Amino acid sequence: MNQITRKLQPSARILAEQLRMSYRQLPAALRLGMILAAGMGWIFHGAIPDYILFSWLAALGFFSLIRYVGLRYIASDQFGEKDARRYARRYTLTAFLLGSTWASVAFLLPYTGTEERILIFVLLISIAGGALTTTAGYVIAFYSYAYPIMMAYAAHAFLLEGTIWKLLGLLAVIYTLYMTMAAWKLYISLQETIILRFNSQETADKLESVRQELNIELTSRKKTESKLNKVMSELE
């Protein structure tokens, strides 16, 4: 934590640290997302027109790239309060756009068979649930990312005929509620950890300041004592 971060207001300092925590996890999350996207492409290849598949993959790659831009700047800790809030808004927006792109898979499900739909359901749950650990530092971004994915699939499942799809839709809703509560608890825990670390750092800074003042005072007293000894020696 450098001098720029220490000068921020408490809420902005917490927000800045939350963004850094999320952005540190971003590269690994994006790589995993691209692997899963390749799996989705393999499932849909031949089932849907190539231009639709290419457009979906291109949108996914574009929004992933937007999320990645600015990673080094944010991780470097060189931004102020306005920048923190601006990057928070951008991070939330790009999370929503990326989540909505994954959610659009639900509109492609009619082109697939039953086995592929169940596999896609498992993949989407993995994608949404996996974001819990990577975006829990800034929970609004997690909700913006996971809700479109799970709700789109749940809505599609409820519209299909058959008990199995109704159960899968209900499972998606229950899992979404679970992720909502788990993400909030994790977010609160991380926020408390950040606040505790800031307080510890401030305490350490105060102790260091007191130590320096004591050293200055001790040095001054030594000089005074030396002068007094010199005067006493001259008087003798």
Short mmCIF file of C-alpha atoms in Angstrom, two decimals:
data_model
loop_
_atom_site.label_atom_id
_atom_site.label_comp_id
_atom_site.label_asym_id
_atom_site.label_seq_id
_atom_site.Cartn_x
_atom_site.Cartn_y
_atom_site.Cartn_z
CA MET A 1 0.00 0.00 0.00
CA ASN A 2 1.72 3.17 -1.20
CA GLN A 3 1.23 6.83 -0.33
CA ILE A 4 -1.46 7.32 -2.99
CA THR A 5 -3.68 4.63 -1.47
CA ARG A 6 -3.10 5.89 2.08
CA LYS A 7 -4.37 9.34 1.15
CA LEU A 8 -7.73 7.99 -0.08
CA GLN A 9 -10.90 8.17 1.98
CA PRO A 10 -11.59 4.94 3.94
CA SER A 11 -14.38 3.79 1.58
CA ALA A 12 -12.24 4.51 -1.48
CA ARG A 13 -9.26 2.70 0.05
CA ILE A 14 -11.40 -0.39 0.66
CA LEU A 15 -12.83 -0.19 -2.86
CA ALA A 16 -9.35 0.15 -4.35
CA GLU A 17 -8.13 -2.92 -2.49
CA GLN A 18 -11.23 -4.90 -3.50
CA LEU A 19 -10.53 -4.08 -7.14
CA ARG A 20 -6.93 -5.15 -6.82
CA MET A 21 -7.93 -8.44 -5.22
CA SER A 22 -10.37 -9.14 -8.07
CA TYR A 23 -7.98 -8.08 -10.80
CA ARG A 24 -5.22 -10.31 -9.45
CA GLN A 25 -7.50 -13.31 -10.07
CA LEU A 26 -8.60 -12.09 -13.49
CA PRO A 27 -5.94 -13.59 -15.80
CA ALA A 28 -6.50 -17.14 -14.51
CA ALA A 29 -10.28 -16.69 -14.68
CA LEU A 30 -10.14 -15.45 -18.26
CA ARG A 31 -7.90 -18.32 -19.34
CA LEU A 32 -10.31 -20.82 -17.80
CA GLY A 33 -13.20 -19.04 -19.51
CA MET A 34 -11.53 -19.37 -22.88
CA ILE A 35 -10.99 -23.09 -22.31
CA LEU A 36 -14.67 -23.52 -21.46
CA ALA A 37 -15.62 -21.40 -24.47
CA ALA A 38 -13.62 -23.75 -26.67
CA GLY A 39 -15.58 -26.64 -25.15
CA MET A 40 -18.83 -24.85 -25.90
CA GLY A 41 -17.66 -24.23 -29.45
CA TRP A 42 -16.95 -27.93 -29.86
CA ILE A 43 -20.44 -28.80 -28.60
CA PHE A 44 -22.17 -26.33 -30.89
CA HIS A 45 -19.97 -26.96 -33.94
CA GLY A 46 -22.15 -28.34 -36.69
CA ALA A 47 -25.32 -27.78 -34.64
CA ILE A 48 -25.63 -24.05 -35.28
CA PRO A 49 -24.59 -21.86 -38.22
CA ASP A 50 -20.89 -21.02 -38.18
CA TYR A 51 -21.49 -17.26 -38.26
CA ILE A 52 -23.56 -17.46 -35.04
CA LEU A 53 -20.89 -19.53 -33.32
CA PHE A 54 -18.14 -17.20 -34.52
CA SER A 55 -20.08 -14.10 -33.40
CA TRP A 56 -20.61 -15.59 -29.95
CA LEU A 57 -16.95 -16.52 -29.55
CA ALA A 58 -15.87 -13.10 -30.86
CA ALA A 59 -18.13 -11.30 -28.36
CA LEU A 60 -16.79 -13.46 -25.55
CA GLY A 61 -13.20 -12.70 -26.53
CA PHE A 62 -13.89 -8.97 -26.94
CA PHE A 63 -15.48 -8.52 -23.53
CA SER A 64 -12.76 -10.64 -21.94
CA LEU A 65 -10.14 -8.38 -23.50
CA ILE A 66 -11.90 -5.27 -22.18
CA ARG A 67 -11.83 -6.76 -18.69
CA TYR A 68 -8.14 -7.46 -19.03
CA VAL A 69 -7.23 -3.93 -20.17
CA GLY A 70 -5.99 -1.84 -17.27
CA LEU A 71 -4.90 -4.86 -15.24
CA ARG A 72 -1.33 -3.67 -14.75
CA TYR A 73 -2.44 -0.14 -13.92
CA ILE A 74 -4.83 -1.29 -11.20
CA ALA A 75 -2.45 -3.90 -9.82
CA SER A 76 0.28 -1.25 -9.62
CA ASP A 77 -1.66 0.65 -6.94
CA GLN A 78 -1.21 3.95 -8.81
CA PHE A 79 -4.71 5.39 -8.80
CA GLY A 80 -6.84 7.69 -6.72
CA GLU A 81 -10.41 7.82 -5.43
CA LYS A 82 -12.03 8.88 -8.71
CA ASP A 83 -10.07 6.26 -10.61
CA ALA A 84 -11.12 3.57 -8.13
CA ARG A 85 -14.80 4.35 -8.55
CA ARG A 86 -14.45 4.58 -12.33
CA TYR A 87 -12.70 1.24 -12.54
CA ALA A 88 -15.31 -0.28 -10.21
CA ARG A 89 -18.08 0.80 -12.58
CA ARG A 90 -16.17 -0.52 -15.58
CA TYR A 91 -15.39 -3.78 -13.82
CA THR A 92 -19.07 -4.29 -12.97
CA LEU A 93 -20.21 -3.39 -16.49
CA THR A 94 -17.74 -5.73 -18.18
CA ALA A 95 -18.69 -8.50 -15.73
CA PHE A 96 -22.33 -8.03 -16.72
CA LEU A 97 -21.55 -8.01 -20.44
CA LEU A 98 -19.40 -11.12 -20.16
CA GLY A 99 -22.01 -12.87 -18.03
CA SER A 100 -24.74 -11.91 -20.52
CA THR A 101 -22.65 -13.36 -23.34
CA TRP A 102 -22.44 -16.65 -21.48
CA ALA A 103 -26.17 -16.39 -20.75
CA SER A 104 -26.90 -16.14 -24.48
CA VAL A 105 -25.94 -19.81 -24.68
CA ALA A 106 -29.48 -20.51 -23.45
CA PHE A 107 -30.83 -19.26 -26.78
CA LEU A 108 -28.63 -21.81 -28.59
CA LEU A 109 -29.83 -24.79 -26.57
CA PRO A 110 -32.74 -25.62 -28.92
CA TYR A 111 -30.13 -26.58 -31.51
CA THR A 112 -28.68 -29.29 -29.25
CA GLY A 113 -29.78 -32.65 -27.93
CA THR A 114 -30.65 -33.65 -24.39
CA GLU A 115 -27.16 -34.85 -23.49
CA GLU A 116 -25.56 -31.65 -24.79
CA ARG A 117 -28.04 -29.52 -22.85
CA ILE A 118 -27.22 -31.27 -19.60
CA LEU A 119 -23.49 -30.91 -20.29
CA ILE A 120 -23.97 -27.22 -21.01
CA PHE A 121 -25.90 -26.88 -17.74
CA VAL A 122 -22.95 -28.36 -15.84
CA LEU A 123 -20.52 -26.07 -17.66
CA LEU A 124 -22.60 -22.96 -16.95
CA ILE A 125 -22.85 -23.84 -13.27
CA SER A 126 -19.08 -24.26 -13.22
CA ILE A 127 -18.58 -20.90 -14.93
CA ALA A 128 -20.92 -19.03 -12.60
CA GLY A 129 -19.72 -20.80 -9.46
CA GLY A 130 -16.06 -20.44 -10.40
CA ALA A 131 -16.47 -16.68 -10.48
CA LEU A 132 -17.28 -16.77 -6.76
CA THR A 133 -13.62 -17.03 -5.80
CA THR A 134 -12.33 -14.63 -8.46
CA THR A 135 -14.83 -11.77 -8.07
CA ALA A 136 -15.93 -12.11 -4.43
CA GLY A 137 -13.58 -9.25 -3.59
CA TYR A 138 -16.09 -6.99 -5.32
CA VAL A 139 -19.40 -8.81 -4.89
CA ILE A 140 -21.49 -6.53 -7.13
CA ALA A 141 -19.36 -7.64 -10.07
CA PHE A 142 -19.99 -11.27 -9.14
CA TYR A 143 -23.75 -10.76 -9.06
CA SER A 144 -23.59 -8.93 -12.38
CA TYR A 145 -21.70 -11.85 -13.88
CA ALA A 146 -23.44 -14.88 -12.37
CA TYR A 147 -27.10 -13.80 -12.33
CA PRO A 148 -27.55 -13.49 -16.12
CA ILE A 149 -25.97 -16.92 -16.64
CA MET A 150 -28.06 -18.82 -14.11
CA MET A 151 -31.33 -16.98 -14.63
CA ALA A 152 -31.21 -17.35 -18.42
CA TYR A 153 -30.69 -21.09 -18.15
CA ALA A 154 -33.36 -21.43 -15.43
CA ALA A 155 -35.89 -19.53 -17.55
CA HIS A 156 -35.10 -21.71 -20.57
CA ALA A 157 -35.36 -24.92 -18.50
CA PHE A 158 -38.77 -23.95 -17.11
CA LEU A 159 -40.06 -23.38 -20.64
CA LEU A 160 -39.10 -26.88 -21.79
CA GLU A 161 -41.44 -29.82 -21.40
CA GLY A 162 -40.47 -32.62 -19.08
CA THR A 163 -39.91 -33.03 -15.37
CA ILE A 164 -36.14 -33.24 -15.70
CA TRP A 165 -35.95 -29.72 -17.13
CA LYS A 166 -38.19 -28.30 -14.44
CA LEU A 167 -35.92 -29.89 -11.84
CA LEU A 168 -32.83 -28.47 -13.53
CA GLY A 169 -34.44 -25.03 -13.62
CA LEU A 170 -35.29 -25.30 -9.92
CA LEU A 171 -31.75 -26.46 -9.21
CA ALA A 172 -30.39 -23.42 -11.04
CA VAL A 173 -32.54 -21.10 -8.92
CA ILE A 174 -31.53 -22.81 -5.65
CA TYR A 175 -27.87 -22.74 -6.66
CA THR A 176 -28.17 -19.04 -7.50
CA LEU A 177 -29.60 -18.33 -4.04
CA TYR A 178 -26.80 -20.31 -2.45
CA MET A 179 -24.15 -18.43 -4.45
CA THR A 180 -25.79 -15.13 -3.48
CA MET A 181 -25.50 -15.86 0.24
CA ALA A 182 -22.05 -17.44 -0.03
CA ALA A 183 -20.71 -14.53 -2.08
CA TRP A 184 -22.06 -11.98 0.39
CA LYS A 185 -20.54 -13.76 3.40
CA LEU A 186 -17.21 -14.09 1.62
CA TYR A 187 -17.36 -10.44 0.61
CA ILE A 188 -17.99 -9.33 4.21
CA SER A 189 -15.14 -11.51 5.45
CA LEU A 190 -12.75 -10.10 2.86
CA GLN A 191 -13.86 -6.55 3.64
CA GLU A 192 -13.25 -7.06 7.35
CA THR A 193 -9.83 -8.50 6.54
CA ILE A 194 -9.01 -5.44 4.44
CA ILE A 195 -10.14 -3.06 7.18
CA LEU A 196 -8.13 -5.00 9.78
CA ARG A 197 -5.05 -4.86 7.57
CA PHE A 198 -5.47 -1.11 7.04
CA ASN A 199 -5.86 -0.58 10.79
CA SER A 200 -2.79 -2.70 11.46
CA GLN A 201 -0.82 -0.72 8.90
CA GLU A 202 -1.94 2.58 10.42
CA THR A 203 -0.98 1.35 13.89
CA ALA A 204 2.42 0.27 12.59
CA ASP A 205 2.88 3.67 10.93
CA LYS A 206 1.99 5.45 14.18
CA LEU A 207 4.39 3.29 16.15
CA GLU A 208 7.10 4.00 13.62
CA SER A 209 6.39 7.72 13.88
CA VAL A 210 6.57 7.56 17.68
CA ARG A 211 9.83 5.61 17.45
CA GLN A 212 11.35 8.24 15.19
CA GLU A 213 10.22 11.02 17.53
CA LEU A 214 11.75 9.17 20.47
CA ASN A 215 15.00 8.73 18.57
CA ILE A 216 15.05 12.44 17.80
CA GLU A 217 14.32 13.26 21.45
CA LEU A 218 16.99 10.82 22.62
CA THR A 219 19.53 12.31 20.22
CA SER A 220 18.65 15.80 21.43
CA ARG A 221 19.06 14.79 25.06
CA LYS A 222 22.41 13.17 24.33
CA LYS A 223 23.59 16.38 22.71
CA THR A 224 22.35 18.41 25.68
CA GLU A 225 24.00 16.02 28.11
CA SER A 226 27.24 16.25 26.16
CA LYS A 227 27.15 20.04 26.29
CA LEU A 228 26.45 19.99 30.04
CA ASN A 229 29.35 17.62 30.63
CA LYS A 230 31.60 19.93 28.60
CA VAL A 231 30.49 22.95 30.62
CA MET A 232 31.04 21.07 33.89
CA SER A 233 34.53 20.09 32.76
CA GLU A 234 35.38 23.72 31.94
CA LEU A 235 34.07 24.92 35.31
CA GLU A 236 36.21 22.40 37.13
#
